[in-house]
Structure formats: C-alpha cells, structure tokens
Amino acid sequence: MKEFVLQGSGGFGTRQIDYQNELNDEQRPAVMEGDGAALVLAGAGSGKTRVITYRVAWLLDHGIPPERILLLTFTNKAAREMVGRVESLLGVYPHGLWAGTFHSIANRILRMYGSHIGYGSNFSILDEEDANDLIKLCVKQLKIDSAAKRFPGASVLKSIISYRRNAAITMQMVLERKHPHFLPQVADIQRVSDLYEQQKQEQQAMDFDDLLTILLRLLTEQPHIKEKLANQFAYILVDEFQDTNVIQADIVHALSSIHNNVLAVGDDAQSIYSFRAAEIRNILDFPRRYNDAKMFRLVTNYRSTPQILAVANSVIANNDNQFAKELVAAVGDGDLPYMVPANSASQEAQFVVEQMTTLLNQGASYGSMAVLFRAAYHSQQVEFELMKRGIPYEYRGGMKFFERAHVKDALAHLRVMQNVKDVMAWNRALMLQPGLGLTTANKIGSTVARLSDIDEAVKSTPTTGAKAQQGWAGTQRIMTAMLAARPSIADMLRAFAGSDDYHAYLENEYPNWQERLDDVEQLAAFAEQYDDLSAFLDAVSLTADFGARVDDPSKPKRESEEDSVILSTIHQAKGLEWETVFIINLSEGGFPSGRAMDEEGGLEEERRLFYVASTRARQKLFLTYPITAGYEHIELRQPSIFLSEIPKSQYEEIKLRYGGDWANNSGYGGGGGGRQSKVAVARGGVDDWDEPTIVLDPVGEAINRPMPGSFLRDLNEL
C-alpha cells in the first residue's frame, strides 16, 4: 500500500527556494529588498509575475503569516495563477493569503464591515443587465421622455455614470469628454444618476463600481475600520499598477497607511486603458505619493528578439511623460522587422494572408500568428481575405466584422432597396426607430412590402398611431437620403451612417458609437469596388461567417487555438504573445487614431499602444500600411508618425508588386543583416478583385481605370 502525505496549511518551506539562482540580477533585489514603498517598473516580457510570486514566497518564507499579505490583481485568472505559482514554489498552499481582484477583495471586506455604512452582509451585486434594467426604471420614474429627447439609452447612461465615478470627476466633465451631444441634458442625466444610487441603497444592492467606491467610503468615513485593515495588511502587492484608476489608487494608499509596505508592479509604457478611467499619473506619481519609495527596473526581455525590441524602444522613447527605460533582449538575434507599404487596404490584406501562407509552408502553425489593429473596423479586409482563402481565424475583442449589429443595420437598409418585399429586413430597419417594437414594425413592414418598389414604399404612409408615425418618419428620412445617393452603393451607405436619425440612435444606445460609425464607413469603402447592389449583397451574404455568432454553440469547436490565426485589437492582445505579429493600418488617421490625437495625452497613449503591439512578437514583426484609402474616391494617406520614429537601420522595407507566383514561396526568413528593400510578388489571376489604377490628370485629379486583378502595378505609379 502506498501513502500520500497531505501537507495542510502549516509550515511554509517544504521546498527550499534558491532565490539567488532562480532570479536574475534585476528581479532579485525587488524580491529580497522590497520592504517599504517600492515601485517595480516591469518592462514587457521581463518576468513581472515571477517577481510578484517570488516576493510572496519570500515573505511567507520569512515568517509573515499569509493573512497579513494582500495581493491585488485585475483578473481572477491572474490571481489564481499567482497563488498557484506560490504553492508550487513552497510546496504547500498558502491558506489565509488575501489574493484577488480589486472587486473581489472589496466584496469580501464589505461583507465583513459594510454594516458600518448601512449595508448588510447579504447585499446583492447587480450584473450589467440588472444595472441597465434599474436605470431604465429610474428614467421611467422620473418621467423623462427618452424617445422625444433622444435621451441616452440605459447602457450609455451606465457607462457615463461608471466613468464619472471611476475617474472621480463631475457629470459635466464626463459629458464634455465623452458625449458633448448630451450636454444640454446634463441635469436630467444627473437626476437619473442620483435616483439610481438611491434605489440601489434602498434595495441593498451594489453594482461593480459600488464595490470600489463604497469600500473607499468605508475607509474614509470609518477610521477605526481603516486602521484595523491597514494594521492587518502588513504587506500589499499590486499587479498592473499602471491600470489602476483614482479610486483603486486611493484604496491601496489607505490600506498601506500603517506599515507602508506596498509593492506596486507595472509598466507606465503599457498604460493603455484611459477610456476605462485608468490613470497613468498613479504610477508616474508613485514616488511623490510614497515618501522614500524605492524603484526597481526590470528591462531584460525574455520574449522578443533584439531587432524587435529596438523598434519598440525607438518609438516609446519619444514620449515625454514616462520613466525612461530600454528593453534588452535575452534571446538571440532574429530578422529585422519588416515595413510594408501597400497600395490599398485590400493589397495590404493580400500581403498579410499570403505571407501567412508562406510561413505555414515553412512549418509555422496558424495559432503562432496574429494580426493586431488599433480599431475593430481595421480588420475587415483581412477578414475577407482569410475567408476567401479558407483560412480559419479567431477574432478577439468583439464580433467578426459582418456579424456586428450596426453592419447588419446598414445591410438591412440596402436589402429593402434591393428587394422591397424583404419583411425581415424592414423589421430590422424599423426597430431602430423610437416607438417601434417588433409587432408594429412587422405590421408596417408587411404593408410596405406589398408595394411595387422602394420609391413607392418610402413615400407611403402605412401607419396611423402617433408614435408609430414618428418612427416611420425616421425611417423615411434615412431611406430618402439613401435613395438620393443612388446608384453608388458606397454613397448610400454613407448617407445611412450620416443621417441624424441613425447617428442619434447609435450615440443613445452604445458607449462605443463612434467605432460603430467607423465600421459602417469601412463597409462603404469596401462597397466602392461594386457597381451592382445585388452582387454586393451576395458577396456579403455568402461569406462563411455572415449571420453567425463567434460563440455560436452550433459551431463545431476547434481543438485548440493552434488551428486558427488570431485577429485582435491591441487592447485585447495585452499580456499575450505570438511568434509572428502583423500590425496593420499604420497610416495617418488609422494608427494613431485620429480621435485620440484630439485628446489630452492622446498621442502618448497611442504610442504606448504601438509599444504594446510590437512587443507581442517573439520572432517576426511586420509593420504594414496602405498608402491610399477608398476605391471610387481615392485619398492618399501618409504613413503613421510612429514609423517615422524608427531609424532606417532598424527595419527592412518590402516593396509589393504583382506577378504570377508568390516570390517562389520564399518568404522572408533570412538573417537580419541586410536592410535593402525586398520585393514581394503577389499572385494575380481571375480570383482577384478588380481594383482601379490611379492615374493623375494634368491638374492633379485622380482618374480611375479598372485593371483586372490588381490595383497599382507598382508603388512608383503614385
């Protein structure tokens, strides 16, 4: 018979940890000398998780009881991973250790001490749907005619209230920053916010924001509770400190007020969540807030080649508000990153996908490659190219392009213009209007579907009820504008997106309404290559993923991500890594984002986004950009300012030209020594879409000429 000895929770150190040899020269001081206030500046790929877990193990090894250690993270997964690593290091589970997200720790403390500020231990936590429903009730109780005023919808109100609380600013300031369109209604929005807070209090309920703000209130209004907790937590460790908001930073400061042992681990160069009220000043001002704070720098990168890090270092060095540091590679040399100007977004997509094919032929897996982009709408051409070639991909950061609600809204309007009898398309178009539910929309749709054509339908008056008439009038305005834009499909889509009615609908219903309008513009740009509406709708409808959800349970699941190329926004890619990374649409107005350039500190945050994106790559990095936008109306684009910040010695340029074969399938796998331009030869043939060639007339205006299978024959034609 065999025996298995259960270790239980007693005695830390069933395994002897060799701190001297298991940590590098940068990590070791942070682990062994991290008493007092300490800021660990952990560059990308430098082993920050290792520092945190070894620091916890060091404290336990040196007699600190687990219940006196508080570890704060931003995800439950990170907390579980770190506790698991501590257990592996020590050979015993650290029972009693306080480890979790800010919200889970706040929940735990409020269950214990919430009674001191009027909350029982059995308070409820509202999820997003519950919170939105309660806000809807508040709007109704206040008798605000949301339809007449085009008042913001529940999800937008929730995002406004949430941002105000997490950023600790006034409602007026939130609207000025995020929704100036709603400034005339600031008083009513404040009333909704006040009633929402009152209703939650009466119902003994909290939303996720409350968990933080009410915890801070507890610590502020009840000094004896603050003192008790601050005395208990002898050591506090915070992961991803650059992502904290004002409330979270204040909570950490309050809980560390007695022992002053707070180890904040983060990287100011990866602070990219200001849209969620993350405050970069928290990490930049750490040495000012905590007197005599130590600072440790982790700059040895275990992920990327020296050539990739050189590019990241060069670009981020242009930021003024930062702790200067330069990443140093621990891995060997690789290829120089490649800079790839393309004639158009479609040619850029063709290069990306054909280069993937080359790498696959050389032994790479689908899952070892990722395409990263600044905004979701940038992915459309790559998605279409992947679908056209049957390459599986997984989309991170939302729905695939043709599955997005606003894209379907636009297509529904085109469908009724093509086929007036399409009642389902009428229903979708009509239900975007205030006062029209499914029953009324179906009644109107069934009525106009019996008319002879779209012109007659738009001029008709199929309803009599006041609210229904108001909704139908909104649809008429949109459709009239689209009819006036015929025959150009792209112009019809721009008329749809530019209509006051649809613009107001998006801003009322969605916090990310601007990104949704960008998606519709991208759809319009894609439509410019089609002259026939029926052909365009067929092309969209017959794509493999049109009309299906990413998480559709009827879809067969892939065995692993190795079976799929990853498409991701940069925000969703943070913390991840791939062998090969393509960063696309690095052109003026695309990346950096045009809107971000108008915000205070916007350019520096965009630069941090580029830094995050480039440091996701382990071996190969491709920086691509289209030099034109549009098909029917050609607009020249400048390369991203970030590309001009990279010394020419740090990258190799690839020039694209069309030919019969894809450069003999050779790819770009050679050494990184040469810097002369390489030429990629893209396949031409009957399967390629027709694109116009740019020709300038004597006064410099563009003349479009269709050329089968290509856009420009060579970049020099510009």
XYZ file of C-alpha atoms in Angstrom:
718
model
C 0.000 0.000 0.000
C 1.261 3.495 -0.867
C 0.984 6.513 1.352
C 0.334 10.126 0.358
C 1.191 12.749 2.941
C -1.177 15.756 2.985
C 0.731 18.938 3.788
C -2.183 21.024 5.062
C -1.580 24.711 5.712
C 1.208 24.520 8.260
C 4.859 25.153 7.695
C 5.996 27.153 4.709
C 9.052 25.783 3.039
C 8.644 22.104 2.193
C 10.704 23.170 -0.816
C 13.886 25.173 -0.406
C 13.834 28.108 -2.837
C 17.144 29.182 -4.320
C 16.398 32.884 -4.701
C 19.957 33.678 -5.778
C 19.886 31.396 -8.813
C 16.202 31.382 -9.693
C 16.003 35.156 -10.121
C 18.076 37.386 -12.357
C 20.050 40.385 -11.130
C 17.127 42.765 -11.762
C 14.431 40.591 -10.187
C 16.366 39.567 -7.077
C 16.538 42.994 -5.355
C 12.798 43.594 -5.936
C 12.015 40.262 -4.251
C 14.530 40.381 -1.404
C 14.685 44.121 -0.731
C 11.095 45.163 -1.427
C 10.167 46.340 2.075
C 8.652 49.803 2.373
C 7.054 51.553 -0.589
C 8.536 50.127 -3.778
C 7.754 50.603 -7.467
C 8.794 47.780 -9.782
C 8.939 49.072 -13.349
C 8.498 45.816 -15.248
C 9.060 46.159 -18.982
C 7.230 43.903 -21.428
C 8.300 40.263 -21.148
C 10.597 40.927 -18.174
C 9.060 38.479 -15.696
C 6.817 40.629 -13.515
C 4.674 37.659 -12.474
C 7.828 35.887 -11.353
C 8.765 38.865 -9.177
C 5.337 39.011 -7.545
C 5.104 35.283 -6.821
C 8.667 35.038 -5.538
C 8.086 38.110 -3.372
C 5.024 36.461 -1.786
C 7.026 33.253 -1.275
C 9.907 35.269 0.246
C 7.549 36.921 2.741
C 5.996 33.599 3.740
C 9.451 32.021 3.936
C 10.469 34.761 6.344
C 7.645 34.304 8.780
C 4.951 36.678 7.533
C 1.554 34.992 8.118
C -0.469 34.579 4.898
C -3.424 36.537 6.289
C -1.196 39.601 6.614
C -0.407 39.664 2.879
C -2.757 41.299 0.342
C -2.240 40.625 -3.376
C -4.372 42.752 -5.733
C -4.794 41.876 -9.417
C -7.066 42.877 -12.298
C -8.329 39.417 -13.253
C -9.292 36.333 -11.290
C -7.167 34.305 -13.699
C -4.068 36.311 -12.751
C -4.805 35.875 -9.043
C -5.278 32.106 -9.403
C -2.122 31.786 -11.485
C -0.022 33.681 -8.952
C -1.341 31.760 -5.949
C -0.752 28.519 -7.860
C 2.837 29.509 -8.556
C 3.380 30.384 -4.896
C 2.068 26.938 -3.954
C 4.454 25.322 -6.453
C 7.372 27.292 -5.061
C 6.662 26.488 -1.428
C 5.232 23.014 -1.821
C 2.183 23.970 0.227
C -0.956 26.014 -0.437
C -0.808 29.439 1.272
C -4.129 29.231 3.139
C -5.200 32.595 4.511
C -3.488 34.684 1.817
C -5.701 37.550 0.640
C -5.430 37.382 -3.144
C -7.897 38.502 -5.775
C -9.140 41.310 -7.961
C -9.826 44.744 -6.525
C -13.540 43.994 -6.818
C -13.415 40.576 -5.142
C -11.329 41.901 -2.232
C -13.691 44.875 -1.890
C -16.670 42.494 -1.824
C -15.035 40.431 0.918
C -14.290 43.465 3.091
C -17.750 44.962 2.596
C -19.412 41.679 3.589
C -17.471 41.949 6.850
C -17.775 45.665 7.608
C -20.493 47.109 5.350
C -22.910 47.383 8.267
C -20.924 50.391 9.480
C -22.194 52.389 6.485
C -25.663 50.914 6.115
C -25.149 47.683 4.168
C -25.927 44.224 5.487
C -23.664 41.294 4.784
C -26.310 39.931 2.402
C -26.241 42.827 -0.077
C -26.781 41.894 -3.733
C -24.375 42.527 -6.593
C -26.007 43.716 -9.802
C -24.644 42.395 -13.066
C -24.603 44.597 -16.175
C -28.105 43.561 -17.268
C -29.564 44.149 -13.794
C -27.940 47.583 -13.608
C -29.272 48.573 -17.025
C -32.781 47.435 -16.090
C -32.685 49.503 -12.900
C -31.522 52.562 -14.839
C -34.434 52.103 -17.262
C -36.804 52.097 -14.290
C -35.203 55.286 -12.974
C -35.715 57.028 -16.321
C -39.348 55.911 -16.300
C -39.930 57.016 -12.698
C -38.505 60.455 -13.476
C -40.921 60.650 -16.438
C -38.195 61.532 -18.895
C -39.489 61.113 -22.444
C -36.428 59.329 -23.756
C -37.901 58.895 -27.228
C -38.829 62.550 -27.701
C -35.497 63.838 -26.362
C -33.327 61.148 -27.901
C -32.176 60.645 -24.327
C -29.250 58.237 -23.861
C -30.179 54.579 -23.505
C -29.534 52.532 -20.374
C -26.166 51.124 -21.424
C -24.857 54.575 -22.352
C -26.172 56.052 -19.090
C -24.474 53.225 -17.202
C -21.155 53.899 -18.953
C -21.435 57.650 -18.215
C -22.202 57.029 -14.532
C -19.438 54.445 -14.293
C -16.813 56.672 -15.883
C -17.751 59.593 -13.628
C -17.318 57.503 -10.505
C -14.107 55.747 -11.522
C -12.488 58.952 -12.743
C -13.814 60.895 -9.726
C -14.977 63.846 -11.856
C -18.255 65.705 -12.348
C -21.037 64.686 -14.710
C -20.429 67.876 -16.704
C -16.787 66.882 -17.227
C -17.723 63.362 -18.344
C -20.106 64.668 -20.993
C -17.584 67.231 -22.201
C -15.006 64.456 -22.653
C -17.138 61.615 -23.916
C -20.604 62.769 -25.038
C -20.806 66.518 -25.774
C -24.012 65.776 -27.703
C -25.737 65.145 -24.359
C -24.528 68.301 -22.560
C -27.961 70.011 -22.847
C -29.378 67.085 -20.856
C -26.763 67.039 -18.091
C -29.358 67.919 -15.418
C -31.623 65.002 -16.336
C -28.666 62.605 -16.566
C -27.578 63.717 -13.082
C -31.121 63.115 -11.798
C -31.045 59.583 -13.203
C -27.672 59.000 -11.584
C -28.883 60.259 -8.199
C -32.052 58.144 -8.286
C -30.032 55.111 -9.399
C -27.775 55.483 -6.347
C -30.797 55.921 -4.076
C -32.583 52.879 -5.466
C -29.514 50.670 -5.026
C -29.127 51.794 -1.431
C -32.792 51.088 -0.680
C -32.556 47.665 -2.311
C -29.285 46.817 -0.536
C -27.669 46.290 -3.914
C -24.356 47.321 -5.454
C -23.022 47.343 -8.982
C -19.366 46.627 -9.708
C -18.363 50.284 -9.399
C -20.021 50.461 -5.970
C -17.764 47.736 -4.643
C -14.812 50.107 -5.042
C -16.404 53.461 -4.268
C -18.261 52.168 -1.200
C -15.117 50.449 0.079
C -13.261 53.767 -0.208
C -16.159 55.474 1.543
C -15.946 52.892 4.338
C -12.222 53.512 4.750
C -12.760 57.281 4.715
C -15.802 57.543 6.993
C -14.842 54.821 9.462
C -11.251 55.483 10.589
C -11.275 52.562 13.034
C -12.081 50.116 10.192
C -9.343 51.631 8.080
C -6.884 51.318 10.964
C -7.878 47.705 11.610
C -7.414 46.684 7.971
C -4.269 48.735 7.475
C -2.777 47.107 10.564
C -3.755 43.622 9.348
C -2.185 44.008 5.881
C 1.498 44.248 6.680
C 2.396 43.794 3.017
C 0.412 44.816 -0.062
C 1.346 43.827 -3.621
C -0.417 45.308 -6.662
C -0.182 43.851 -10.166
C -0.543 46.064 -13.284
C -0.430 49.251 -11.231
C -0.471 51.372 -14.401
C -4.073 50.234 -14.969
C -5.438 51.497 -11.641
C -7.968 54.310 -11.541
C -8.098 57.090 -8.947
C -10.391 55.095 -6.615
C -8.191 51.991 -6.670
C -5.031 54.009 -6.009
C -6.731 55.686 -3.035
C -7.784 52.293 -1.651
C -4.198 50.995 -1.853
C -2.918 54.147 -0.147
C -5.450 53.817 2.683
C -4.772 50.121 3.301
C -0.993 50.677 3.359
C -1.172 53.695 5.665
C 0.261 51.988 8.772
C 3.020 49.657 7.573
C 3.739 51.456 4.289
C 4.817 48.151 2.716
C 3.322 48.419 -0.761
C 4.961 46.832 -3.793
C 3.436 48.282 -6.971
C 4.376 46.359 -10.107
C 3.627 47.824 -13.520
C 4.882 49.484 -16.667
C 3.953 53.052 -17.486
C 4.785 52.264 -21.130
C 1.844 49.826 -21.170
C -0.785 52.178 -19.741
C -3.440 51.950 -22.488
C -6.816 51.954 -20.723
C -7.630 55.622 -20.166
C -11.003 55.028 -21.838
C -11.850 52.911 -18.758
C -10.663 55.735 -16.447
C -7.242 54.187 -15.793
C -4.951 56.991 -14.644
C -1.314 56.886 -15.722
C -0.469 59.529 -13.120
C -0.929 56.842 -10.433
C 2.270 55.099 -11.494
C 4.139 58.209 -12.600
C 3.421 59.970 -9.289
C 4.077 56.933 -7.086
C 7.465 58.266 -5.868
C 5.779 61.557 -4.873
C 2.860 59.939 -3.075
C 5.003 57.469 -1.151
C 7.937 59.144 0.530
C 11.311 57.408 0.184
C 9.884 54.954 -2.347
C 12.380 52.526 -3.835
C 12.409 51.914 -7.561
C 13.401 48.681 -9.302
C 13.688 48.345 -13.077
C 13.138 45.080 -14.940
C 14.368 45.586 -18.503
C 15.606 42.130 -19.527
C 13.059 40.867 -22.024
C 12.685 37.080 -22.395
C 10.224 37.220 -25.292
C 11.382 39.193 -28.311
C 14.487 39.387 -30.469
C 16.862 42.382 -30.120
C 15.689 43.627 -33.516
C 12.041 43.782 -32.418
C 12.917 45.445 -29.120
C 14.997 48.064 -30.919
C 11.886 49.204 -32.789
C 9.763 49.283 -29.608
C 12.470 51.194 -27.728
C 12.907 53.753 -30.514
C 9.221 54.619 -30.699
C 8.438 54.759 -26.967
C 11.491 56.978 -26.386
C 9.522 59.839 -27.981
C 7.108 60.025 -25.049
C 7.788 62.774 -22.500
C 5.652 61.504 -19.607
C 7.384 58.276 -18.693
C 10.076 56.538 -16.704
C 12.869 56.161 -19.241
C 13.996 52.578 -19.756
C 15.256 50.468 -22.624
C 14.406 46.805 -23.020
C 17.318 44.400 -23.507
C 16.780 41.043 -25.213
C 17.711 37.790 -23.507
C 17.089 35.803 -26.707
C 19.292 35.672 -29.788
C 19.225 37.694 -32.978
C 16.403 37.403 -35.488
C 15.120 39.119 -38.604
C 14.816 42.861 -38.797
C 11.158 43.899 -38.549
C 9.631 44.447 -41.990
C 7.944 47.665 -43.084
C 5.446 47.040 -45.867
C 3.700 49.891 -47.708
C 0.751 48.671 -49.777
C -1.266 50.426 -52.443
C -4.567 49.795 -50.684
C -6.105 48.076 -47.696
C -7.025 45.120 -49.896
C -3.458 44.754 -51.162
C -2.228 45.055 -47.576
C -4.594 42.228 -46.603
C -3.460 40.133 -49.558
C 0.160 40.503 -48.485
C -0.617 39.611 -44.863
C -2.505 36.454 -45.798
C -0.053 35.300 -48.468
C 2.859 35.884 -46.085
C 0.998 33.715 -43.564
C 0.733 31.014 -46.220
C 4.484 31.235 -46.769
C 5.157 30.841 -43.052
C 2.736 27.908 -42.874
C 4.627 26.207 -45.662
C 7.794 26.719 -43.623
C 6.294 24.890 -40.651
C 4.514 27.605 -38.678
C 1.088 26.924 -37.172
C -1.997 29.101 -37.601
C -2.062 29.878 -33.887
C 1.522 31.172 -33.892
C 0.469 34.196 -35.957
C -1.585 37.238 -35.021
C -2.852 40.308 -36.823
C -3.174 43.308 -34.490
C -5.012 46.540 -35.199
C -5.898 49.773 -33.458
C -9.657 49.602 -34.025
C -12.057 46.809 -34.846
C -13.064 48.243 -38.202
C -9.470 47.943 -39.463
C -9.801 44.155 -39.667
C -12.438 43.925 -42.383
C -10.182 43.492 -45.425
C -8.001 40.904 -43.677
C -11.095 39.012 -42.526
C -12.475 38.924 -46.057
C -9.141 37.760 -47.477
C -8.902 34.980 -44.866
C -12.449 33.845 -45.616
C -11.828 33.960 -49.365
C -8.846 31.640 -48.948
C -10.479 29.348 -46.377
C -8.008 30.119 -43.591
C -9.513 29.669 -40.113
C -9.269 32.607 -37.758
C -10.379 33.597 -34.287
C -11.479 37.155 -33.613
C -10.600 38.747 -30.274
C -12.250 41.880 -28.977
C -15.827 41.515 -30.227
C -17.797 40.170 -33.138
C -16.405 39.408 -36.556
C -17.000 42.254 -38.976
C -20.102 41.066 -40.812
C -21.662 39.820 -37.569
C -21.740 43.258 -35.933
C -25.187 44.701 -35.292
C -24.545 48.070 -36.939
C -23.128 46.408 -40.065
C -26.315 44.327 -40.242
C -28.371 47.517 -39.731
C -26.735 49.077 -42.778
C -27.150 45.922 -44.839
C -30.839 45.679 -43.872
C -31.460 49.099 -45.398
C -29.671 48.043 -48.578
C -31.673 44.814 -48.686
C -35.032 46.625 -48.777
C -33.707 48.893 -51.511
C -32.833 45.780 -53.493
C -35.966 43.821 -52.548
C -38.907 45.810 -51.195
C -40.658 42.556 -50.182
C -37.968 41.625 -47.618
C -40.108 41.956 -44.477
C -37.351 40.747 -42.137
C -35.027 43.491 -43.386
C -37.842 46.033 -42.965
C -38.325 44.846 -39.392
C -34.672 45.386 -38.529
C -34.590 48.831 -40.143
C -37.818 49.931 -38.482
C -36.969 48.749 -34.988
C -34.046 51.161 -34.877
C -36.613 53.939 -34.516
C -38.128 55.062 -31.204
C -41.699 53.939 -30.700
C -41.462 50.892 -32.975
C -41.422 47.440 -31.411
C -41.464 44.108 -33.227
C -45.262 43.910 -33.613
C -45.660 47.410 -35.031
C -42.536 47.103 -37.173
C -43.785 43.836 -38.642
C -47.176 45.398 -39.399
C -45.562 48.338 -41.215
C -43.037 46.097 -42.981
C -45.746 43.743 -44.210
C -47.746 46.696 -45.535
C -44.960 48.396 -47.499
C -43.709 45.028 -48.786
C -46.880 44.803 -50.857
C -45.989 47.949 -52.817
C -44.330 47.834 -56.218
C -40.893 49.302 -55.469
C -38.800 51.065 -52.844
C -39.629 54.567 -54.093
C -43.353 53.974 -53.658
C -42.759 52.346 -50.269
C -40.773 55.283 -48.891
C -43.422 57.788 -49.985
C -46.289 55.800 -48.425
C -47.969 56.314 -45.036
C -48.568 52.784 -43.759
C -49.404 53.631 -40.125
C -51.663 55.915 -38.144
C -50.541 55.807 -34.482
C -48.632 58.904 -33.308
C -45.549 57.036 -32.011
C -45.541 54.673 -34.969
C -45.798 57.621 -37.369
C -42.838 59.259 -35.660
C -40.797 56.062 -36.059
C -41.815 55.621 -39.695
C -40.864 59.259 -40.380
C -37.345 58.499 -39.096
C -37.057 55.515 -41.449
C -38.350 57.659 -44.316
C -35.669 60.260 -43.704
C -32.911 57.653 -43.772
C -34.257 55.895 -46.858
C -34.862 59.169 -48.715
C -31.232 60.161 -48.180
C -30.082 56.753 -49.382
C -32.299 56.909 -52.494
C -30.821 60.298 -53.333
C -27.339 58.755 -53.206
C -28.098 56.114 -55.860
C -26.562 54.382 -57.731
C -23.343 54.356 -55.692
C -23.579 51.664 -53.004
C -20.829 53.361 -51.005
C -22.642 56.708 -51.094
C -25.877 55.035 -49.993
C -24.068 53.546 -47.004
C -22.517 56.909 -46.149
C -25.944 58.539 -46.391
C -27.238 55.919 -43.961
C -24.384 56.444 -41.481
C -24.530 60.218 -41.857
C -28.235 60.509 -41.163
C -29.131 62.320 -37.957
C -31.584 59.549 -37.061
C -29.089 56.672 -37.154
C -26.294 58.755 -35.683
C -28.564 59.653 -32.727
C -29.654 56.024 -32.328
C -26.054 54.818 -32.025
C -25.000 57.548 -29.612
C -28.053 56.912 -27.447
C -27.609 53.157 -27.313
C -23.889 52.392 -27.423
C -20.920 53.796 -25.492
C -18.664 52.955 -28.481
C -20.920 54.628 -31.036
C -18.013 56.306 -32.838
C -16.313 52.971 -33.502
C -19.572 51.654 -34.920
C -19.773 54.560 -37.352
C -16.188 53.787 -38.341
C -17.265 50.222 -39.124
C -20.020 51.463 -41.447
C -17.518 53.739 -43.187
C -15.232 50.729 -43.659
C -18.187 48.841 -45.161
C -18.753 51.786 -47.518
C -15.104 51.751 -48.555
C -15.378 48.031 -49.238
C -18.544 48.627 -51.280
C -16.774 51.075 -53.599
C -15.449 48.207 -55.680
C -19.019 47.095 -56.553
C -21.309 48.709 -59.111
C -24.203 46.287 -58.668
C -26.137 46.195 -55.386
C -27.243 42.605 -55.880
C -23.661 41.449 -56.423
C -22.518 43.321 -53.332
C -25.211 41.796 -51.115
C -24.453 38.353 -52.499
C -20.741 38.759 -51.749
C -21.503 39.711 -48.159
C -24.240 37.146 -47.559
C -22.239 34.254 -48.936
C -19.228 34.758 -46.669
C -18.722 31.775 -44.402
C -19.427 33.635 -41.141
C -22.179 36.059 -42.143
C -25.038 35.894 -39.672
C -23.321 33.631 -37.127
C -22.032 34.498 -33.676
C -18.430 33.898 -32.648
C -19.707 31.919 -29.686
C -22.490 30.160 -31.567
C -22.902 26.796 -29.765
C -23.960 25.156 -33.028
C -20.497 25.761 -34.456
C -18.020 22.917 -34.009
C -15.281 23.919 -31.585
C -11.684 23.749 -32.684
C -9.468 21.511 -30.658
C -7.018 24.314 -29.951
C -6.074 27.820 -30.958
C -3.256 26.254 -32.979
C -5.943 25.741 -35.636
C -6.704 29.460 -36.016
C -4.928 32.659 -36.907
C -5.638 35.306 -34.258
C -7.132 38.669 -35.199
C -7.187 41.065 -32.274
C -7.437 44.663 -31.237
C -4.255 45.740 -29.468
C -6.144 46.308 -26.227
C -7.266 42.671 -26.242
C -3.753 41.451 -27.071
C -2.064 42.903 -23.993
C -0.332 40.184 -21.995
C -0.263 37.757 -24.933
C 2.480 36.824 -27.399
C 2.961 35.117 -30.770
C 5.863 34.015 -32.936
C 4.772 36.326 -35.764
C 2.818 39.559 -35.446
C 1.400 41.771 -38.196
C 0.466 45.305 -37.119
C -1.773 46.669 -39.849
C -3.146 50.039 -40.960
C -0.191 52.022 -39.638
C -1.277 55.091 -41.569
C -2.261 58.628 -40.717
C -5.675 58.709 -39.041
C -5.655 54.934 -38.552
C -2.901 54.350 -36.036
C -2.531 56.668 -34.205
C -6.279 57.136 -34.065
C -7.467 60.475 -35.386
C -9.811 60.924 -32.430
C -7.092 60.161 -29.892
C -4.936 62.902 -31.379
C -7.558 65.435 -30.269
C -7.440 64.303 -26.622
C -5.008 65.490 -23.994
C -2.216 62.933 -23.756
C -3.768 61.036 -26.654
C -0.673 60.779 -28.843
C 1.436 59.422 -25.990
C -1.164 56.752 -25.198
C -1.295 55.794 -28.875
C 2.482 55.455 -28.796
C 2.173 53.174 -25.775
C -0.314 51.096 -27.786
C 2.283 50.697 -30.540
C 4.826 49.642 -27.908
C 2.421 47.023 -26.553
C 1.619 45.744 -30.055
C 5.232 45.426 -31.197
C 6.338 43.658 -28.008
C 3.775 40.890 -28.580
C 6.060 39.443 -31.287
C 8.673 36.843 -30.436
C 10.480 36.292 -33.770
C 8.900 38.188 -36.672
C 7.251 41.587 -36.840
C 5.558 43.060 -39.924
C 4.502 46.725 -39.935
C 2.076 47.317 -42.799
C 0.094 50.279 -44.035
C -1.985 51.295 -47.060
C -0.924 54.476 -48.837
C -4.412 55.082 -50.214
C -7.943 54.786 -48.859
C -11.089 54.199 -50.860
C -11.768 52.778 -54.296
C -14.050 55.130 -56.142
C -12.738 58.230 -54.383
C -9.008 57.821 -53.805
C -7.453 59.505 -50.792
C -3.701 59.443 -50.236
C -2.538 58.535 -46.741
C 0.723 59.338 -45.006
C 2.486 56.614 -43.010
C 1.951 56.664 -39.249
C 4.127 59.091 -37.320
C 5.383 56.065 -35.369
C 7.017 54.625 -38.474
C 8.969 57.849 -38.971
C 10.315 57.453 -35.434
C 12.044 54.170 -36.319
C 15.610 54.589 -37.652
C 16.007 53.138 -41.140
C 18.747 50.840 -39.869
C 16.211 49.056 -37.664
C 13.849 47.734 -40.319
C 13.786 46.261 -43.787
C 11.316 47.522 -46.338
C 9.310 45.191 -48.541
C 8.024 46.561 -51.835
C 4.988 44.837 -53.270
C 4.408 44.103 -56.945
C 2.076 41.761 -58.769
C 3.230 38.664 -60.598
C 2.284 35.116 -61.448
C 3.777 33.486 -58.372
C 4.265 34.454 -54.766
C 8.029 35.066 -54.842
C 8.634 31.328 -55.347
C 7.112 30.889 -51.865
C 10.398 32.045 -50.403
C 9.063 34.301 -47.660
C 11.364 36.420 -45.528
C 13.117 34.041 -43.252
C 16.703 35.097 -43.785
C 19.060 36.791 -41.391
C 18.535 40.318 -40.126
C 21.694 41.818 -41.550
C 20.544 43.281 -44.837
C 18.456 46.462 -44.990
C 17.855 46.844 -48.692
C 14.255 46.600 -49.842
C 12.904 43.213 -50.775
C 10.230 42.699 -53.389
C 7.166 40.621 -52.688
C 5.369 39.326 -55.753
C 1.668 38.881 -55.187
C -0.366 36.444 -57.220
C -2.591 37.800 -59.931
C -5.402 35.934 -61.577
C -9.109 35.541 -62.128
C -9.872 35.189 -58.443
C -8.524 38.666 -57.602
C -10.955 41.543 -57.287
C -10.813 44.346 -59.852
C -9.293 47.469 -58.405
C -8.716 50.878 -60.020
C -5.290 52.082 -61.074
C -4.505 55.645 -60.040
C -3.760 57.990 -62.916
C -3.479 61.760 -62.403
C -4.799 64.230 -64.979
C -2.882 67.444 -65.831
C -4.328 69.325 -62.838
C -3.550 66.524 -60.418
C -7.011 64.986 -60.085
C -7.268 61.202 -59.882
C -8.769 59.282 -62.800
C -9.896 55.748 -62.012
C -9.259 52.985 -64.539
C -10.247 49.387 -63.828
C -7.381 46.919 -64.140
C -8.232 43.212 -63.860
C -6.676 41.509 -60.889
C -4.697 44.427 -59.488
C -4.772 47.907 -58.045
C -1.419 49.502 -58.862
C 1.232 47.636 -60.790
C 3.955 49.289 -58.732
C 4.186 51.842 -55.945
C 6.157 54.103 -58.287
C 2.942 54.778 -60.203
C 1.984 57.140 -57.402
